[in-house]
Amino acid sequence: MEDIKVTSAIDFKTYLIISLRASYNRSLVILTIIAFAFLQYSTFSDSAFTWKDEVFLISIYGGILGIVLPLTIYFKCKHNMKTVPYLSETLLYIVNDEKIEVKGDSISNSTNWQYVTKLIEREKYFLLRRAARNFNYLPKDGFQSKEDMNRLKAIAKEKGIKFSYK
């Protein structure tokens, strides 16, 4: 069977959106809600409840999750785009039943399918996730044909990799 070839170049906006989505996953939200509930319990268990204190704690929680974390991710992405060479160059992915190869001016890498944990399909791209924040970006317009996209999904299904369309 012929290899699937995908040309990939990620821009800052897409990289930032993917990083934000990876950071605001379901488990993080659940853990922060549990931590917030514990914080509330420990704060109000020995004292009288006041709405002023409640609003203060919600403001701190909202400020951290809604302002500080996104700003931190934004500046980290900006820093990565400047310092990590392969993020700003065009990469060639060669995908087959055995492995996923990445070739670029500053990178040459190969990954076996056993290390891929999830295939995520979005409207304009696929993500091959290898860890919580480690992914391969495969834009749909970088595929040579629609059949290659279907073959990628078939390979992932054959290998038992979780698939999601978001």
PDB file of C-alpha atoms in Angstrom:
ATOM      1  CA  MET A   1       0.000   0.000   0.000  1.00  0.00           C
ATOM      2  CA  GLU A   2       1.263   3.463  -0.888  1.00  0.00           C
ATOM      3  CA  ASP A   3       2.325   5.877   1.860  1.00  0.00           C
ATOM      4  CA  ILE A   4       0.137   8.820   2.825  1.00  0.00           C
ATOM      5  CA  LYS A   5       2.026  12.092   2.331  1.00  0.00           C
ATOM      6  CA  VAL A   6       0.918  15.244   4.105  1.00  0.00           C
ATOM      7  CA  THR A   7       2.477  18.695   3.853  1.00  0.00           C
ATOM      8  CA  SER A   8       2.070  20.631   7.089  1.00  0.00           C
ATOM      9  CA  ALA A   9       2.787  24.182   8.202  1.00  0.00           C
ATOM     10  CA  ILE A  10       1.209  25.512  11.382  1.00  0.00           C
ATOM     11  CA  ASP A  11       0.557  29.192  11.981  1.00  0.00           C
ATOM     12  CA  PHE A  12       0.568  30.935  15.355  1.00  0.00           C
ATOM     13  CA  LYS A  13      -3.223  31.239  15.622  1.00  0.00           C
ATOM     14  CA  THR A  14      -3.808  27.516  15.016  1.00  0.00           C
ATOM     15  CA  TYR A  15      -0.977  26.565  17.391  1.00  0.00           C
ATOM     16  CA  LEU A  16      -2.461  28.793  20.096  1.00  0.00           C
ATOM     17  CA  ILE A  17      -5.984  27.374  19.657  1.00  0.00           C
ATOM     18  CA  ILE A  18      -4.704  23.793  19.842  1.00  0.00           C
ATOM     19  CA  SER A  19      -2.641  24.621  22.947  1.00  0.00           C
ATOM     20  CA  LEU A  20      -5.620  26.262  24.655  1.00  0.00           C
ATOM     21  CA  ARG A  21      -7.860  23.284  23.876  1.00  0.00           C
ATOM     22  CA  ALA A  22      -5.225  20.899  25.238  1.00  0.00           C
ATOM     23  CA  SER A  23      -4.929  22.937  28.436  1.00  0.00           C
ATOM     24  CA  TYR A  24      -8.643  23.296  29.047  1.00  0.00           C
ATOM     25  CA  ASN A  25      -9.505  19.628  28.878  1.00  0.00           C
ATOM     26  CA  ARG A  26     -12.250  17.973  30.917  1.00  0.00           C
ATOM     27  CA  SER A  27      -9.979  16.544  33.619  1.00  0.00           C
ATOM     28  CA  LEU A  28      -8.410  19.951  34.326  1.00  0.00           C
ATOM     29  CA  VAL A  29     -11.820  21.546  34.754  1.00  0.00           C
ATOM     30  CA  ILE A  30     -12.994  18.749  37.073  1.00  0.00           C
ATOM     31  CA  LEU A  31      -9.827  18.959  39.181  1.00  0.00           C
ATOM     32  CA  THR A  32     -10.070  22.731  39.501  1.00  0.00           C
ATOM     33  CA  ILE A  33     -13.734  22.526  40.527  1.00  0.00           C
ATOM     34  CA  ILE A  34     -12.787  19.975  43.208  1.00  0.00           C
ATOM     35  CA  ALA A  35      -9.928  22.208  44.371  1.00  0.00           C
ATOM     36  CA  PHE A  36     -12.259  25.209  44.419  1.00  0.00           C
ATOM     37  CA  ALA A  37     -14.857  23.284  46.452  1.00  0.00           C
ATOM     38  CA  PHE A  38     -12.138  22.242  48.930  1.00  0.00           C
ATOM     39  CA  LEU A  39     -10.937  25.848  49.150  1.00  0.00           C
ATOM     40  CA  GLN A  40     -14.474  27.041  49.849  1.00  0.00           C
ATOM     41  CA  TYR A  41     -15.039  24.362  52.462  1.00  0.00           C
ATOM     42  CA  SER A  42     -11.794  25.135  54.261  1.00  0.00           C
ATOM     43  CA  THR A  43     -12.483  28.865  54.161  1.00  0.00           C
ATOM     44  CA  PHE A  44     -16.073  28.776  55.373  1.00  0.00           C
ATOM     45  CA  SER A  45     -16.059  25.744  57.681  1.00  0.00           C
ATOM     46  CA  ASP A  46     -15.049  27.679  60.812  1.00  0.00           C
ATOM     47  CA  SER A  47     -16.609  31.044  60.062  1.00  0.00           C
ATOM     48  CA  ALA A  48     -19.919  32.516  59.116  1.00  0.00           C
ATOM     49  CA  PHE A  49     -20.764  32.477  55.414  1.00  0.00           C
ATOM     50  CA  THR A  50     -20.838  35.849  53.665  1.00  0.00           C
ATOM     51  CA  TRP A  51     -21.568  36.559  50.027  1.00  0.00           C
ATOM     52  CA  LYS A  52     -18.680  39.031  49.942  1.00  0.00           C
ATOM     53  CA  ASP A  53     -16.224  36.212  50.696  1.00  0.00           C
ATOM     54  CA  GLU A  54     -17.931  33.972  48.151  1.00  0.00           C
ATOM     55  CA  VAL A  55     -17.668  36.614  45.396  1.00  0.00           C
ATOM     56  CA  PHE A  56     -14.020  37.180  46.302  1.00  0.00           C
ATOM     57  CA  LEU A  57     -13.160  33.479  45.942  1.00  0.00           C
ATOM     58  CA  ILE A  58     -15.084  33.152  42.673  1.00  0.00           C
ATOM     59  CA  SER A  59     -13.235  36.226  41.349  1.00  0.00           C
ATOM     60  CA  ILE A  60      -9.866  34.685  42.198  1.00  0.00           C
ATOM     61  CA  TYR A  61     -10.857  31.376  40.603  1.00  0.00           C
ATOM     62  CA  GLY A  62     -12.232  33.089  37.494  1.00  0.00           C
ATOM     63  CA  GLY A  63      -9.193  35.330  37.220  1.00  0.00           C
ATOM     64  CA  ILE A  64      -6.777  32.435  37.319  1.00  0.00           C
ATOM     65  CA  LEU A  65      -8.686  30.243  34.864  1.00  0.00           C
ATOM     66  CA  GLY A  66      -9.969  33.027  32.632  1.00  0.00           C
ATOM     67  CA  ILE A  67      -7.045  35.473  32.514  1.00  0.00           C
ATOM     68  CA  VAL A  68      -3.771  34.175  33.966  1.00  0.00           C
ATOM     69  CA  LEU A  69      -3.774  30.700  32.373  1.00  0.00           C
ATOM     70  CA  PRO A  70      -4.696  31.881  28.831  1.00  0.00           C
ATOM     71  CA  LEU A  71      -2.096  34.673  28.996  1.00  0.00           C
ATOM     72  CA  THR A  72       0.557  32.213  30.143  1.00  0.00           C
ATOM     73  CA  ILE A  73      -0.318  29.858  27.279  1.00  0.00           C
ATOM     74  CA  TYR A  74      -0.318  32.765  24.785  1.00  0.00           C
ATOM     75  CA  PHE A  75       3.182  33.908  25.751  1.00  0.00           C
ATOM     76  CA  LYS A  76       4.503  30.329  25.845  1.00  0.00           C
ATOM     77  CA  CYS A  77       3.160  29.720  22.319  1.00  0.00           C
ATOM     78  CA  LYS A  78       4.693  32.990  21.118  1.00  0.00           C
ATOM     79  CA  HIS A  79       8.019  31.971  22.666  1.00  0.00           C
ATOM     80  CA  ASN A  80       7.839  28.473  21.115  1.00  0.00           C
ATOM     81  CA  MET A  81       7.102  29.854  17.639  1.00  0.00           C
ATOM     82  CA  LYS A  82      10.292  31.953  17.877  1.00  0.00           C
ATOM     83  CA  THR A  83      12.594  29.373  19.454  1.00  0.00           C
ATOM     84  CA  VAL A  84      11.447  25.965  18.161  1.00  0.00           C
ATOM     85  CA  PRO A  85      12.595  25.856  14.525  1.00  0.00           C
ATOM     86  CA  TYR A  86      10.285  23.146  13.198  1.00  0.00           C
ATOM     87  CA  LEU A  87       7.160  25.041  14.300  1.00  0.00           C
ATOM     88  CA  SER A  88       7.823  27.737  11.715  1.00  0.00           C
ATOM     89  CA  GLU A  89       8.793  25.521   8.785  1.00  0.00           C
ATOM     90  CA  THR A  90       6.910  23.340   6.351  1.00  0.00           C
ATOM     91  CA  LEU A  91       7.033  19.673   7.332  1.00  0.00           C
ATOM     92  CA  LEU A  92       6.391  16.543   5.309  1.00  0.00           C
ATOM     93  CA  TYR A  93       4.600  13.707   7.083  1.00  0.00           C
ATOM     94  CA  ILE A  94       4.832  10.222   5.616  1.00  0.00           C
ATOM     95  CA  VAL A  95       2.259   7.907   7.175  1.00  0.00           C
ATOM     96  CA  ASN A  96       1.939   4.163   6.636  1.00  0.00           C
ATOM     97  CA  ASP A  97       0.749   1.091   8.551  1.00  0.00           C
ATOM     98  CA  GLU A  98       3.991   0.846  10.519  1.00  0.00           C
ATOM     99  CA  LYS A  99       5.022   4.395  11.427  1.00  0.00           C
ATOM    100  CA  ILE A 100       4.656   8.142  11.084  1.00  0.00           C
ATOM    101  CA  GLU A 101       7.697   9.971   9.741  1.00  0.00           C
ATOM    102  CA  VAL A 102       8.280  13.721   9.956  1.00  0.00           C
ATOM    103  CA  LYS A 103      10.814  15.478   7.751  1.00  0.00           C
ATOM    104  CA  GLY A 104      11.753  19.134   7.686  1.00  0.00           C
ATOM    105  CA  ASP A 105      14.785  21.415   7.483  1.00  0.00           C
ATOM    106  CA  SER A 106      15.514  21.117  11.205  1.00  0.00           C
ATOM    107  CA  ILE A 107      13.780  17.861  12.147  1.00  0.00           C
ATOM    108  CA  SER A 108      13.643  14.254  11.086  1.00  0.00           C
ATOM    109  CA  ASN A 109      11.657  11.960  13.326  1.00  0.00           C
ATOM    110  CA  SER A 110       9.822   8.665  13.240  1.00  0.00           C
ATOM    111  CA  THR A 111       7.089   7.437  15.595  1.00  0.00           C
ATOM    112  CA  ASN A 112       5.474   4.030  15.803  1.00  0.00           C
ATOM    113  CA  TRP A 113       1.695   3.836  15.973  1.00  0.00           C
ATOM    114  CA  GLN A 114       1.862   2.251  19.436  1.00  0.00           C
ATOM    115  CA  TYR A 115       2.768   5.668  20.882  1.00  0.00           C
ATOM    116  CA  VAL A 116      -0.199   7.471  19.314  1.00  0.00           C
ATOM    117  CA  THR A 117      -2.992   7.762  21.880  1.00  0.00           C
ATOM    118  CA  LYS A 118      -5.697   9.551  19.930  1.00  0.00           C
ATOM    119  CA  LEU A 119      -6.661  10.802  16.472  1.00  0.00           C
ATOM    120  CA  ILE A 120      -8.716  13.983  16.603  1.00  0.00           C
ATOM    121  CA  GLU A 121     -10.467  15.284  13.511  1.00  0.00           C
ATOM    122  CA  ARG A 122     -11.463  18.926  13.322  1.00  0.00           C
ATOM    123  CA  GLU A 123     -12.999  20.871  10.465  1.00  0.00           C
ATOM    124  CA  LYS A 124      -9.648  21.864   8.934  1.00  0.00           C
ATOM    125  CA  TYR A 125      -7.094  19.437  10.375  1.00  0.00           C
ATOM    126  CA  PHE A 126      -6.249  16.187  12.129  1.00  0.00           C
ATOM    127  CA  LEU A 127      -4.235  15.881  15.335  1.00  0.00           C
ATOM    128  CA  LEU A 128      -2.258  12.773  16.192  1.00  0.00           C
ATOM    129  CA  ARG A 129      -1.786  12.944  19.957  1.00  0.00           C
ATOM    130  CA  ARG A 130       1.128  11.114  21.510  1.00  0.00           C
ATOM    131  CA  ALA A 131       0.847  12.591  24.991  1.00  0.00           C
ATOM    132  CA  ALA A 132      -1.259  15.177  26.791  1.00  0.00           C
ATOM    133  CA  ARG A 133       0.405  18.134  25.079  1.00  0.00           C
ATOM    134  CA  ASN A 134       2.379  16.446  22.314  1.00  0.00           C
ATOM    135  CA  PHE A 135       0.731  16.284  18.919  1.00  0.00           C
ATOM    136  CA  ASN A 136       1.289  16.103  15.178  1.00  0.00           C
ATOM    137  CA  TYR A 137      -0.686  18.640  13.147  1.00  0.00           C
ATOM    138  CA  LEU A 138      -1.961  17.354   9.805  1.00  0.00           C
ATOM    139  CA  PRO A 139      -3.961  19.984   7.875  1.00  0.00           C
ATOM    140  CA  LYS A 140      -6.645  18.576   5.594  1.00  0.00           C
ATOM    141  CA  ASP A 141      -5.485  20.765   2.717  1.00  0.00           C
ATOM    142  CA  GLY A 142      -2.021  19.178   3.041  1.00  0.00           C
ATOM    143  CA  PHE A 143      -3.298  15.718   2.061  1.00  0.00           C
ATOM    144  CA  GLN A 144      -2.931  14.691  -1.569  1.00  0.00           C
ATOM    145  CA  SER A 145      -6.502  13.346  -1.736  1.00  0.00           C
ATOM    146  CA  LYS A 146      -9.644  12.724   0.294  1.00  0.00           C
ATOM    147  CA  GLU A 147      -8.911   8.996   0.052  1.00  0.00           C
ATOM    148  CA  ASP A 148      -5.671   9.577   1.985  1.00  0.00           C
ATOM    149  CA  MET A 149      -7.673  11.139   4.832  1.00  0.00           C
ATOM    150  CA  ASN A 150      -9.966   8.120   4.888  1.00  0.00           C
ATOM    151  CA  ARG A 151      -6.941   5.793   4.871  1.00  0.00           C
ATOM    152  CA  LEU A 152      -5.483   7.668   7.858  1.00  0.00           C
ATOM    153  CA  LYS A 153      -8.719   7.084   9.791  1.00  0.00           C
ATOM    154  CA  ALA A 154      -8.740   3.424   8.720  1.00  0.00           C
ATOM    155  CA  ILE A 155      -5.148   2.907   9.910  1.00  0.00           C
ATOM    156  CA  ALA A 156      -5.975   4.513  13.269  1.00  0.00           C
ATOM    157  CA  LYS A 157      -9.053   2.311  13.623  1.00  0.00           C
ATOM    158  CA  GLU A 158      -7.049  -0.792  12.706  1.00  0.00           C
ATOM    159  CA  LYS A 159      -4.432   0.072  15.348  1.00  0.00           C
ATOM    160  CA  GLY A 160      -7.117   0.542  18.019  1.00  0.00           C
ATOM    161  CA  ILE A 161      -6.468   4.260  18.465  1.00  0.00           C
ATOM    162  CA  LYS A 162      -9.231   6.381  19.984  1.00  0.00           C
ATOM    163  CA  PHE A 163     -10.898   8.639  17.449  1.00  0.00           C
ATOM    164  CA  SER A 164     -12.909  11.772  18.058  1.00  0.00           C
ATOM    165  CA  TYR A 165     -14.486  14.365  15.851  1.00  0.00           C
ATOM    166  CA  LYS A 166     -14.777  17.725  17.558  1.00  0.00           C
TER     167      LYS A 166
END
